[in-house]
Amino acid sequence: QKEVEQNSGPLSVPEGAIASLNCTYSDRVSQSFFWYRQYSGKSPELIMSIYSNGDKEDGRFTAQLNKASQYVSLLIRDSQPSDSATYLCAVIFTGNQFYFGTGTSLTVIP
Amino acid sequence: EPEVTQTPSHQVTQMGQEVILRCVPISNHLYFYWYRQILGQKVEFLVSFYNNEISEKSEIFDDQFSVERPDGSNFTLKIRSTKLEDSAMYFCASLLDPLADTQYFGPGTRLTVL
């Protein structure tokens, strides 16, 4: 069974704080991991992809992957109110089929 | 910047009617996908399409669904006899190379079945 699990939230952080979003997945052989942001009523928008263990940084965003623990996270530094959205974790298990988690709702409080 | 486009943005239909949702993927992309998202639920994979044929499909993609790339630019999803539970956002996505790229999503078509 291919599963991608996320806490649905809501997660609230004050402006300027670090937001930490977590995701676990069921299949150890997965190789490709993605974080998408989705505003209400809009399509998913890619934030980052990560393929290797460790950290990957892009501006205020850092993705962390631990394949042994089947865990991928997203840190958002200096959170802004415009970061308020639902964050979707997506995993490719085999082929090129994306499996999405249910998403974590983030609210950044000014 | 190139983008995936979808039409219409909102489609309302009666139960039992056929609908066709249209997508124009990014022009040099080779892999095409349809997803759906029922309100308040997760994004669910429906089907992937490469080299003019279906490469993968989910359990949701049953005989009432079909996909087609009728020309060099459009990618369509047909639902033959719509049911109430088909009401959802339908997203098209495209991809150049699954080993080195990620999927770019269109803005979606909201399908409402009455």
Short mmCIF file of C-alpha atoms in Angstrom, two decimals:
data_model
loop_
_atom_site.label_atom_id
_atom_site.label_comp_id
_atom_site.label_asym_id
_atom_site.label_seq_id
_atom_site.Cartn_x
_atom_site.Cartn_y
_atom_site.Cartn_z
CA GLN A 1 0.00 0.00 0.00
CA LYS A 2 1.49 3.31 -1.08
CA GLU A 3 0.79 6.00 1.49
CA VAL A 4 1.97 9.54 2.08
CA GLU A 5 1.10 10.88 5.50
CA GLN A 6 1.02 14.47 6.70
CA ASN A 7 -0.43 16.17 9.75
CA SER A 8 -3.43 18.07 8.45
CA GLY A 9 -2.89 20.90 10.91
CA PRO A 10 -3.78 23.63 11.08
CA LEU A 11 -0.30 24.83 11.95
CA SER A 12 -0.06 28.43 13.12
CA VAL A 13 3.20 30.33 13.47
CA PRO A 14 3.89 34.01 14.09
CA GLU A 15 5.40 36.10 11.32
CA GLY A 16 9.17 35.73 11.23
CA ALA A 17 9.19 32.32 12.91
CA ILE A 18 10.26 28.99 11.43
CA ALA A 19 7.46 26.73 10.19
CA SER A 20 8.22 23.00 10.17
CA LEU A 21 6.17 20.64 8.01
CA ASN A 22 6.57 16.89 8.10
CA CYS A 23 5.76 13.98 5.81
CA THR A 24 6.25 10.22 6.03
CA TYR A 25 5.88 7.71 3.23
CA SER A 26 5.33 3.99 3.10
CA ASP A 27 7.71 2.64 0.45
CA ARG A 28 11.42 2.49 1.20
CA VAL A 29 12.39 2.34 -2.49
CA SER A 30 10.95 5.77 -3.26
CA GLN A 31 13.50 8.06 -4.85
CA SER A 32 11.76 11.33 -5.65
CA PHE A 33 10.13 13.72 -3.22
CA PHE A 34 8.43 17.05 -3.74
CA TRP A 35 6.86 19.85 -1.78
CA TYR A 36 4.02 21.80 -3.35
CA ARG A 37 2.12 24.79 -2.06
CA GLN A 38 -1.59 25.11 -2.77
CA TYR A 39 -3.65 28.20 -2.16
CA SER A 40 -7.39 27.68 -1.74
CA GLY A 41 -9.04 27.02 -5.09
CA LYS A 42 -5.73 27.04 -6.97
CA SER A 43 -3.49 24.38 -8.44
CA PRO A 44 -0.42 22.98 -6.68
CA GLU A 45 2.72 25.03 -7.18
CA LEU A 46 6.14 23.39 -6.86
CA ILE A 47 8.33 24.67 -4.05
CA MET A 48 11.15 22.14 -4.01
CA SER A 49 12.20 18.69 -5.11
CA ILE A 50 14.68 16.51 -3.24
CA TYR A 51 16.21 13.21 -4.28
CA SER A 52 19.17 12.60 -1.92
CA ASN A 53 19.47 12.25 1.83
CA GLY A 54 20.28 15.44 3.67
CA ASP A 55 19.25 19.04 3.32
CA LYS A 56 18.49 21.12 0.26
CA GLU A 57 18.10 24.86 0.62
CA ASP A 58 16.38 27.33 -1.69
CA GLY A 59 15.95 30.82 -0.29
CA ARG A 60 13.83 30.65 2.85
CA PHE A 61 12.93 27.00 2.21
CA THR A 62 14.90 23.93 3.29
CA ALA A 63 13.84 20.41 2.45
CA GLN A 64 15.25 17.55 4.52
CA LEU A 65 15.18 13.91 3.48
CA ASN A 66 15.92 10.83 5.56
CA LYS A 67 15.30 7.72 3.48
CA ALA A 68 16.15 5.32 6.31
CA SER A 69 13.35 6.82 8.39
CA GLN A 70 11.12 7.38 5.32
CA TYR A 71 10.71 10.97 6.32
CA VAL A 72 10.83 14.25 4.44
CA SER A 73 10.32 17.70 5.91
CA LEU A 74 10.09 21.31 4.83
CA LEU A 75 11.31 24.23 6.91
CA ILE A 76 10.20 27.75 6.10
CA ARG A 77 12.38 30.40 7.70
CA ASP A 78 11.22 33.96 8.36
CA SER A 79 7.62 32.95 7.68
CA GLN A 80 5.47 35.56 5.96
CA PRO A 81 1.68 35.92 5.90
CA SER A 82 1.86 35.17 2.17
CA ASP A 83 3.18 31.71 3.09
CA SER A 84 -0.25 30.87 4.51
CA ALA A 85 -1.45 27.97 2.35
CA THR A 86 -1.75 24.20 2.31
CA TYR A 87 1.57 22.41 1.79
CA LEU A 88 1.45 19.13 -0.09
CA CYS A 89 4.07 16.43 0.11
CA ALA A 90 4.31 14.27 -3.02
CA VAL A 91 6.28 11.08 -3.58
CA ILE A 92 7.03 9.04 -6.66
CA PHE A 93 7.04 5.39 -5.65
CA THR A 94 7.44 3.74 -9.04
CA GLY A 95 7.12 4.87 -12.62
CA ASN A 96 6.19 8.53 -12.66
CA GLN A 97 2.97 8.44 -10.68
CA PHE A 98 2.80 11.09 -7.95
CA TYR A 99 1.19 10.21 -4.64
CA PHE A 100 0.13 13.22 -2.60
CA GLY A 101 -0.43 13.57 1.10
CA THR A 102 -3.56 15.26 2.36
CA GLY A 103 -1.60 18.44 3.00
CA THR A 104 -0.82 20.57 6.04
CA SER A 105 -2.62 23.88 6.42
CA LEU A 106 -0.25 26.64 7.52
CA THR A 107 -1.33 30.03 8.85
CA VAL A 108 1.28 32.73 9.46
CA ILE A 109 -0.04 35.27 11.93
CA PRO A 110 1.09 38.88 11.34
CA GLU B 1 7.37 31.55 -18.77
CA PRO B 2 5.64 28.56 -20.42
CA GLU B 3 2.61 27.26 -18.58
CA VAL B 4 -0.02 24.56 -18.74
CA THR B 5 -3.47 25.89 -19.62
CA GLN B 6 -6.87 24.29 -19.08
CA THR B 7 -10.35 24.99 -20.38
CA PRO B 8 -12.99 25.56 -19.27
CA SER B 9 -12.23 26.91 -15.80
CA HIS B 10 -15.66 25.75 -14.61
CA GLN B 11 -17.97 23.18 -16.17
CA VAL B 12 -21.47 22.47 -14.91
CA THR B 13 -23.24 19.39 -16.27
CA GLN B 14 -26.19 17.14 -15.57
CA MET B 15 -25.65 13.66 -14.22
CA GLY B 16 -25.29 11.16 -17.06
CA GLN B 17 -23.92 13.69 -19.54
CA GLU B 18 -20.53 13.45 -21.21
CA VAL B 19 -17.90 16.09 -20.54
CA ILE B 20 -14.54 16.80 -22.14
CA LEU B 21 -11.92 18.67 -20.19
CA ARG B 22 -9.16 20.24 -22.23
CA CYS B 23 -5.51 20.91 -21.47
CA VAL B 24 -2.67 22.43 -23.42
CA PRO B 25 0.59 21.15 -21.90
CA ILE B 26 3.90 22.98 -22.10
CA SER B 27 4.98 22.65 -25.71
CA ASN B 28 8.17 20.58 -25.43
CA HIS B 29 6.89 18.32 -22.65
CA LEU B 30 6.45 14.62 -23.35
CA TYR B 31 4.55 13.24 -20.35
CA PHE B 32 1.01 14.27 -19.49
CA TYR B 33 -1.15 13.63 -16.46
CA TRP B 34 -4.62 14.10 -15.09
CA TYR B 35 -5.36 14.46 -11.38
CA ARG B 36 -8.51 15.22 -9.50
CA GLN B 37 -9.13 16.82 -6.14
CA ILE B 38 -12.50 16.48 -4.47
CA LEU B 39 -13.21 19.50 -2.28
CA GLY B 40 -11.28 19.27 0.98
CA GLN B 41 -9.49 16.06 -0.02
CA LYS B 42 -6.11 15.10 -1.39
CA VAL B 43 -4.92 15.40 -4.96
CA GLU B 44 -5.44 11.98 -6.58
CA PHE B 45 -3.65 10.60 -9.61
CA LEU B 46 -5.88 9.50 -12.46
CA VAL B 47 -3.73 8.72 -15.47
CA SER B 48 -0.40 9.36 -17.16
CA PHE B 49 0.15 9.47 -20.92
CA TYR B 50 3.32 9.16 -22.95
CA ASN B 51 4.07 8.47 -26.58
CA ASN B 52 0.38 8.55 -27.49
CA GLU B 53 -0.69 5.92 -25.01
CA ILE B 54 -1.62 5.51 -21.38
CA SER B 55 1.44 4.57 -19.32
CA GLU B 56 -0.19 4.32 -15.89
CA LYS B 57 -3.68 4.64 -14.49
CA SER B 58 -5.21 4.47 -11.06
CA GLU B 59 -8.22 2.53 -9.81
CA ILE B 60 -10.27 5.70 -10.15
CA PHE B 61 -9.68 5.74 -13.92
CA ASP B 62 -12.36 3.24 -14.87
CA ASP B 63 -14.15 2.66 -18.17
CA GLN B 64 -16.07 5.92 -17.98
CA PHE B 65 -12.82 7.85 -18.37
CA SER B 66 -10.68 8.20 -21.47
CA VAL B 67 -7.81 10.42 -22.54
CA GLU B 68 -6.69 11.55 -25.92
CA ARG B 69 -4.09 13.73 -27.55
CA PRO B 70 -6.02 14.58 -30.70
CA ASP B 71 -3.36 16.89 -32.15
CA GLY B 72 0.09 18.14 -31.29
CA SER B 73 -1.03 20.48 -28.55
CA ASN B 74 -4.23 19.39 -26.78
CA PHE B 75 -4.62 16.68 -24.15
CA THR B 76 -8.19 15.84 -23.21
CA LEU B 77 -9.99 13.94 -20.46
CA LYS B 78 -13.43 12.60 -21.33
CA ILE B 79 -15.92 11.42 -18.75
CA ARG B 80 -18.59 9.47 -20.59
CA SER B 81 -21.49 9.44 -18.17
CA THR B 82 -20.91 11.77 -15.27
CA LYS B 83 -21.94 10.91 -11.73
CA LEU B 84 -22.47 13.22 -8.78
CA GLU B 85 -19.24 11.97 -7.23
CA ASP B 86 -17.25 13.13 -10.25
CA SER B 87 -17.66 16.69 -8.99
CA ALA B 88 -14.11 17.86 -8.29
CA MET B 89 -11.24 20.00 -9.52
CA TYR B 90 -9.43 18.31 -12.36
CA PHE B 91 -5.80 19.25 -12.85
CA CYS B 92 -3.70 18.57 -15.89
CA ALA B 93 0.08 18.41 -15.53
CA SER B 94 2.98 17.97 -17.90
CA LEU B 95 6.60 16.99 -17.60
CA LEU B 96 9.63 16.92 -19.85
CA ASP B 97 11.77 14.23 -18.23
CA PRO B 98 10.63 12.23 -15.18
CA LEU B 99 14.21 11.62 -14.07
CA ALA B 100 15.29 15.24 -14.04
CA ASP B 101 12.21 17.39 -13.80
CA THR B 102 8.93 17.75 -12.01
CA GLN B 103 5.35 18.14 -13.01
CA TYR B 104 3.90 21.53 -13.79
CA PHE B 105 0.21 21.86 -13.04
CA GLY B 106 -2.44 23.75 -14.95
CA PRO B 107 -4.93 25.99 -13.12
CA GLY B 108 -7.60 23.28 -13.05
CA THR B 109 -11.17 22.81 -14.23
CA ARG B 110 -13.87 22.77 -11.59
CA LEU B 111 -16.46 20.17 -12.63
CA THR B 112 -19.88 20.35 -10.99
CA VAL B 113 -22.29 17.50 -11.68
CA LEU B 114 -25.91 18.23 -10.80
#
